[in-house]
């Protein structure tokens, strides 16, 4: 994620706000500083949703999705939260939060939001692949158990995937593979007496 880059830009914006205010208060022209600040705002707007408001002193307030990241010479710092273990996906999730308040930050749009959305999209792909794998496991096991093994009773009625002694079913309502203990002792009847 671009948290370090965003914090660097907001630091520079707060510094430029102060420099512009001082230069103009002393009767000078701050055009170059204003151009630098506008370039930084453009760069920031590619990373997240940004609205800019200019006050009477020529300082910018930069608001992202309802959060004032820069307000004159003060600014907020973004950081990643402590890792949140996600056992379902075998990964560690993170949230973006505001260091000074501990509140959550929502980028709204831009590259930063795109990166967060990509993580969620990857999880949906993992869910789809997991669903397909579970469906295949249950279907193949059903066919395998229905067949006859070449050594009759020893390999008849057992799973192809998973542990023997368990029956696997797909719980579509909850999107989960169910594993149930069962009796695998099966006999093969070839129709002879």
mmCIF file of C-alpha atoms in Angstrom:
data_model
loop_
_atom_site.group_PDB
_atom_site.id
_atom_site.type_symbol
_atom_site.label_atom_id
_atom_site.label_comp_id
_atom_site.label_asym_id
_atom_site.label_seq_id
_atom_site.Cartn_x
_atom_site.Cartn_y
_atom_site.Cartn_z
ATOM 1 C CA UNK A 1 0.000 0.000 0.000
ATOM 2 C CA UNK A 2 1.044 3.594 -0.554
ATOM 3 C CA UNK A 3 0.730 4.766 3.055
ATOM 4 C CA UNK A 4 4.323 6.066 3.262
ATOM 5 C CA UNK A 5 3.933 8.003 0.008
ATOM 6 C CA UNK A 6 0.613 9.504 1.156
ATOM 7 C CA UNK A 7 2.109 10.593 4.488
ATOM 8 C CA UNK A 8 5.063 12.156 2.670
ATOM 9 C CA UNK A 9 2.716 14.125 0.397
ATOM 10 C CA UNK A 10 0.543 15.361 3.277
ATOM 11 C CA UNK A 11 3.695 16.405 5.197
ATOM 12 C CA UNK A 12 4.849 18.406 2.186
ATOM 13 C CA UNK A 13 1.397 19.948 1.718
ATOM 14 C CA UNK A 14 1.317 21.163 5.334
ATOM 15 C CA UNK A 15 4.852 22.578 4.957
ATOM 16 C CA UNK A 16 3.938 24.304 1.686
ATOM 17 C CA UNK A 17 0.791 25.755 3.254
ATOM 18 C CA UNK A 18 2.943 27.330 5.945
ATOM 19 C CA UNK A 19 5.541 28.605 3.448
ATOM 20 C CA UNK A 20 2.847 30.091 1.200
ATOM 21 C CA UNK A 21 1.138 31.797 4.140
ATOM 22 C CA UNK A 22 4.436 33.304 5.386
ATOM 23 C CA UNK A 23 5.560 34.403 1.916
ATOM 24 C CA UNK A 24 2.247 36.075 1.105
ATOM 25 C CA UNK A 25 1.973 37.620 4.603
ATOM 26 C CA UNK A 26 5.382 39.240 3.989
ATOM 27 C CA UNK A 27 4.083 40.667 0.686
ATOM 28 C CA UNK A 28 5.914 38.180 -1.549
ATOM 29 C CA UNK A 29 4.718 36.048 -4.430
ATOM 30 C CA UNK A 30 4.325 32.347 -3.733
ATOM 31 C CA UNK A 31 3.441 31.198 -7.261
ATOM 32 C CA UNK A 32 6.167 28.544 -7.437
ATOM 33 C CA UNK A 33 5.160 27.193 -4.040
ATOM 34 C CA UNK A 34 1.492 27.146 -5.078
ATOM 35 C CA UNK A 35 2.421 25.220 -8.251
ATOM 36 C CA UNK A 36 4.379 22.668 -6.181
ATOM 37 C CA UNK A 37 1.412 22.279 -3.857
ATOM 38 C CA UNK A 38 -1.009 21.804 -6.764
ATOM 39 C CA UNK A 39 1.232 19.099 -8.258
ATOM 40 C CA UNK A 40 1.234 17.275 -4.917
ATOM 41 C CA UNK A 41 -2.557 17.518 -4.697
ATOM 42 C CA UNK A 42 -2.806 16.055 -8.215
ATOM 43 C CA UNK A 43 -0.519 13.194 -7.194
ATOM 44 C CA UNK A 44 -2.560 12.595 -4.029
ATOM 45 C CA UNK A 45 -5.815 12.610 -6.000
ATOM 46 C CA UNK A 46 -4.509 9.638 -8.007
ATOM 47 C CA UNK A 47 -4.067 7.693 -4.783
ATOM 48 C CA UNK A 48 -7.389 8.490 -3.097
ATOM 49 C CA UNK A 49 -10.527 10.591 -3.221
ATOM 50 C CA UNK A 50 -9.498 14.221 -2.634
ATOM 51 C CA UNK A 51 -11.381 17.500 -2.210
ATOM 52 C CA UNK A 52 -9.448 20.733 -1.702
ATOM 53 C CA UNK A 53 -10.641 23.925 -0.045
ATOM 54 C CA UNK A 54 -8.596 27.135 0.087
ATOM 55 C CA UNK A 55 -8.977 29.553 2.999
ATOM 56 C CA UNK A 56 -8.528 33.333 3.032
ATOM 57 C CA UNK A 57 -4.828 32.938 3.927
ATOM 58 C CA UNK A 58 -4.220 30.829 0.812
ATOM 59 C CA UNK A 59 -3.818 27.567 2.771
ATOM 60 C CA UNK A 60 -5.393 24.346 1.581
ATOM 61 C CA UNK A 61 -7.552 21.966 3.517
ATOM 62 C CA UNK A 62 -7.312 18.545 1.882
ATOM 63 C CA UNK A 63 -10.238 16.250 2.619
ATOM 64 C CA UNK A 64 -10.366 12.599 1.619
ATOM 65 C CA UNK A 65 -13.727 10.872 1.860
ATOM 66 C CA UNK A 66 -14.781 13.023 4.825
ATOM 67 C CA UNK A 67 -11.419 13.026 6.633
ATOM 68 C CA UNK A 68 -9.341 16.236 6.723
ATOM 69 C CA UNK A 69 -5.856 14.916 6.067
ATOM 70 C CA UNK A 70 -4.341 18.397 5.830
ATOM 71 C CA UNK A 71 -5.840 21.466 7.482
ATOM 72 C CA UNK A 72 -3.560 24.437 7.037
ATOM 73 C CA UNK A 73 -0.304 23.544 8.794
ATOM 74 C CA UNK A 74 -1.661 20.525 10.654
ATOM 75 C CA UNK A 75 -2.031 17.046 9.197
ATOM 76 C CA UNK A 76 -3.095 13.532 10.050
ATOM 77 C CA UNK A 77 -0.902 10.455 9.608
ATOM 78 C CA UNK A 78 -2.134 7.212 8.072
ATOM 79 C CA UNK A 79 -0.857 3.848 9.252
ATOM 80 C CA UNK A 80 -1.659 0.180 8.919
ATOM 81 C CA UNK A 81 -3.468 -1.415 11.823
ATOM 82 C CA UNK A 82 -2.010 -4.337 13.718
ATOM 83 C CA UNK A 83 -2.330 -7.516 11.675
ATOM 84 C CA UNK A 84 -5.664 -9.293 11.946
ATOM 85 C CA UNK A 85 -5.224 -13.059 11.456
ATOM 86 C CA UNK A 86 -7.677 -14.377 8.895
ATOM 87 C CA UNK A 87 -7.763 -18.145 9.349
ATOM 88 C CA UNK A 88 -10.389 -18.564 6.638
ATOM 89 C CA UNK A 89 -7.942 -17.400 3.957
ATOM 90 C CA UNK A 90 -4.660 -18.180 5.711
ATOM 91 C CA UNK A 91 -3.530 -14.556 5.518
ATOM 92 C CA UNK A 92 -3.185 -11.523 7.757
ATOM 93 C CA UNK A 93 -5.569 -8.649 7.047
ATOM 94 C CA UNK A 94 -4.810 -5.002 7.748
ATOM 95 C CA UNK A 95 -6.928 -1.879 7.955
ATOM 96 C CA UNK A 96 -5.827 1.681 7.298
ATOM 97 C CA UNK A 97 -6.242 3.865 10.332
ATOM 98 C CA UNK A 98 -5.497 7.405 11.424
ATOM 99 C CA UNK A 99 -2.558 7.365 13.823
ATOM 100 C CA UNK A 100 -3.627 10.384 15.852
ATOM 101 C CA UNK A 101 -7.174 9.122 16.548
ATOM 102 C CA UNK A 102 -7.042 5.377 15.946
ATOM 103 C CA UNK A 103 -10.105 5.750 13.688
ATOM 104 C CA UNK A 104 -10.471 3.827 10.465
ATOM 105 C CA UNK A 105 -9.699 5.521 7.139
ATOM 106 C CA UNK A 106 -11.600 4.901 3.907
ATOM 107 C CA UNK A 107 -9.789 6.064 0.755
ATOM 108 C CA UNK A 108 -13.026 6.085 -1.250
ATOM 109 C CA UNK A 109 -11.335 5.797 -4.651
ATOM 110 C CA UNK A 110 -7.978 5.968 -6.381
ATOM 111 C CA UNK A 111 -4.989 3.640 -6.385
ATOM 112 C CA UNK A 112 -5.117 2.990 -2.634
ATOM 113 C CA UNK A 113 -8.763 1.910 -2.790
ATOM 114 C CA UNK A 114 -7.926 -0.156 -5.876
ATOM 115 C CA UNK A 115 -5.302 -2.071 -3.910
ATOM 116 C CA UNK A 116 -7.774 -2.738 -1.090
ATOM 117 C CA UNK A 117 -10.409 -3.829 -3.607
ATOM 118 C CA UNK A 118 -7.887 -6.178 -5.251
ATOM 119 C CA UNK A 119 -7.408 -7.981 -1.924
ATOM 120 C CA UNK A 120 -11.175 -8.482 -1.626
ATOM 121 C CA UNK A 121 -11.390 -9.638 -5.246
ATOM 122 C CA UNK A 122 -8.611 -12.162 -4.581
ATOM 123 C CA UNK A 123 -10.592 -13.506 -1.622
ATOM 124 C CA UNK A 124 -13.658 -13.924 -3.854
ATOM 125 C CA UNK A 125 -11.520 -15.826 -6.384
ATOM 126 C CA UNK A 126 -10.202 -18.031 -3.585
ATOM 127 C CA UNK A 127 -13.799 -18.672 -2.504
ATOM 128 C CA UNK A 128 -14.771 -19.642 -6.044
ATOM 129 C CA UNK A 129 -11.795 -21.986 -6.432
ATOM 130 C CA UNK A 130 -12.496 -23.468 -3.011
ATOM 131 C CA UNK A 131 -16.138 -24.056 -3.967
ATOM 132 C CA UNK A 132 -15.085 -25.726 -7.226
ATOM 133 C CA UNK A 133 -12.541 -27.931 -5.453
ATOM 134 C CA UNK A 134 -15.078 -28.984 -2.819
ATOM 135 C CA UNK A 135 -17.664 -29.785 -5.492
ATOM 136 C CA UNK A 136 -15.122 -31.847 -7.404
ATOM 137 C CA UNK A 137 -14.007 -33.662 -4.239
ATOM 138 C CA UNK A 138 -17.564 -34.647 -3.342
ATOM 139 C CA UNK A 139 -18.508 -35.631 -6.919
ATOM 140 C CA UNK A 140 -15.376 -37.681 -7.557
ATOM 141 C CA UNK A 141 -15.641 -39.374 -4.160
ATOM 142 C CA UNK A 142 -19.278 -40.331 -4.847
ATOM 143 C CA UNK A 143 -18.298 -41.894 -8.174
ATOM 144 C CA UNK A 144 -15.273 -43.630 -6.652
ATOM 145 C CA UNK A 145 -17.267 -45.094 -3.763
ATOM 146 C CA UNK A 146 -19.919 -46.361 -6.197
ATOM 147 C CA UNK A 147 -17.348 -48.263 -8.267
ATOM 148 C CA UNK A 148 -15.719 -51.605 -7.592
ATOM 149 C CA UNK A 149 -12.061 -51.926 -6.684
ATOM 150 C CA UNK A 150 -9.807 -54.415 -8.453
ATOM 151 C CA UNK A 151 -9.336 -56.301 -5.202
ATOM 152 C CA UNK A 152 -13.044 -56.134 -4.403
ATOM 153 C CA UNK A 153 -13.728 -55.487 -0.713
ATOM 154 C CA UNK A 154 -10.366 -53.839 0.082
ATOM 155 C CA UNK A 155 -10.755 -50.889 -2.301
ATOM 156 C CA UNK A 156 -14.517 -50.787 -2.818
ATOM 157 C CA UNK A 157 -16.585 -48.021 -1.222
ATOM 158 C CA UNK A 158 -13.637 -45.800 -0.234
ATOM 159 C CA UNK A 159 -12.890 -42.164 -0.991
ATOM 160 C CA UNK A 160 -10.567 -41.080 -3.763
ATOM 161 C CA UNK A 161 -9.856 -37.790 -1.927
ATOM 162 C CA UNK A 162 -9.816 -37.154 1.795
ATOM 163 C CA UNK A 163 -9.764 -39.606 4.627
ATOM 164 C CA UNK A 164 -11.439 -42.965 4.492
ATOM 165 C CA UNK A 165 -14.073 -43.395 7.135
ATOM 166 C CA UNK A 166 -15.573 -40.016 6.348
ATOM 167 C CA UNK A 167 -18.260 -38.934 3.945
ATOM 168 C CA UNK A 168 -17.804 -35.489 2.371
ATOM 169 C CA UNK A 169 -20.812 -33.411 1.309
ATOM 170 C CA UNK A 170 -21.138 -29.869 0.024
ATOM 171 C CA UNK A 171 -23.250 -27.552 2.187
ATOM 172 C CA UNK A 172 -24.241 -24.981 -0.439
ATOM 173 C CA UNK A 173 -26.266 -22.895 2.033
ATOM 174 C CA UNK A 174 -23.136 -22.152 4.089
ATOM 175 C CA UNK A 175 -20.547 -22.605 1.330
ATOM 176 C CA UNK A 176 -18.682 -25.267 3.301
ATOM 177 C CA UNK A 177 -17.486 -28.807 2.904
ATOM 178 C CA UNK A 178 -19.022 -31.058 5.544
ATOM 179 C CA UNK A 179 -17.056 -34.073 6.821
ATOM 180 C CA UNK A 180 -19.106 -36.785 8.515
ATOM 181 C CA UNK A 181 -17.819 -39.996 10.124
ATOM 182 C CA UNK A 182 -19.207 -43.058 8.358
ATOM 183 C CA UNK A 183 -18.761 -46.799 8.103
ATOM 184 C CA UNK A 184 -16.631 -47.714 5.081
ATOM 185 C CA UNK A 185 -17.008 -51.437 5.381
ATOM 186 C CA UNK A 186 -18.676 -52.242 2.102
ATOM 187 C CA UNK A 187 -18.950 -55.485 0.253
ATOM 188 C CA UNK A 188 -18.901 -55.893 -3.458
ATOM 189 C CA UNK A 189 -21.716 -57.959 -4.893
ATOM 190 C CA UNK A 190 -20.874 -59.266 -8.347
ATOM 191 C CA UNK A 191 -24.271 -60.984 -8.616
ATOM 192 C CA UNK A 192 -22.930 -64.519 -8.143
ATOM 193 C CA UNK A 193 -24.353 -66.882 -5.525
#
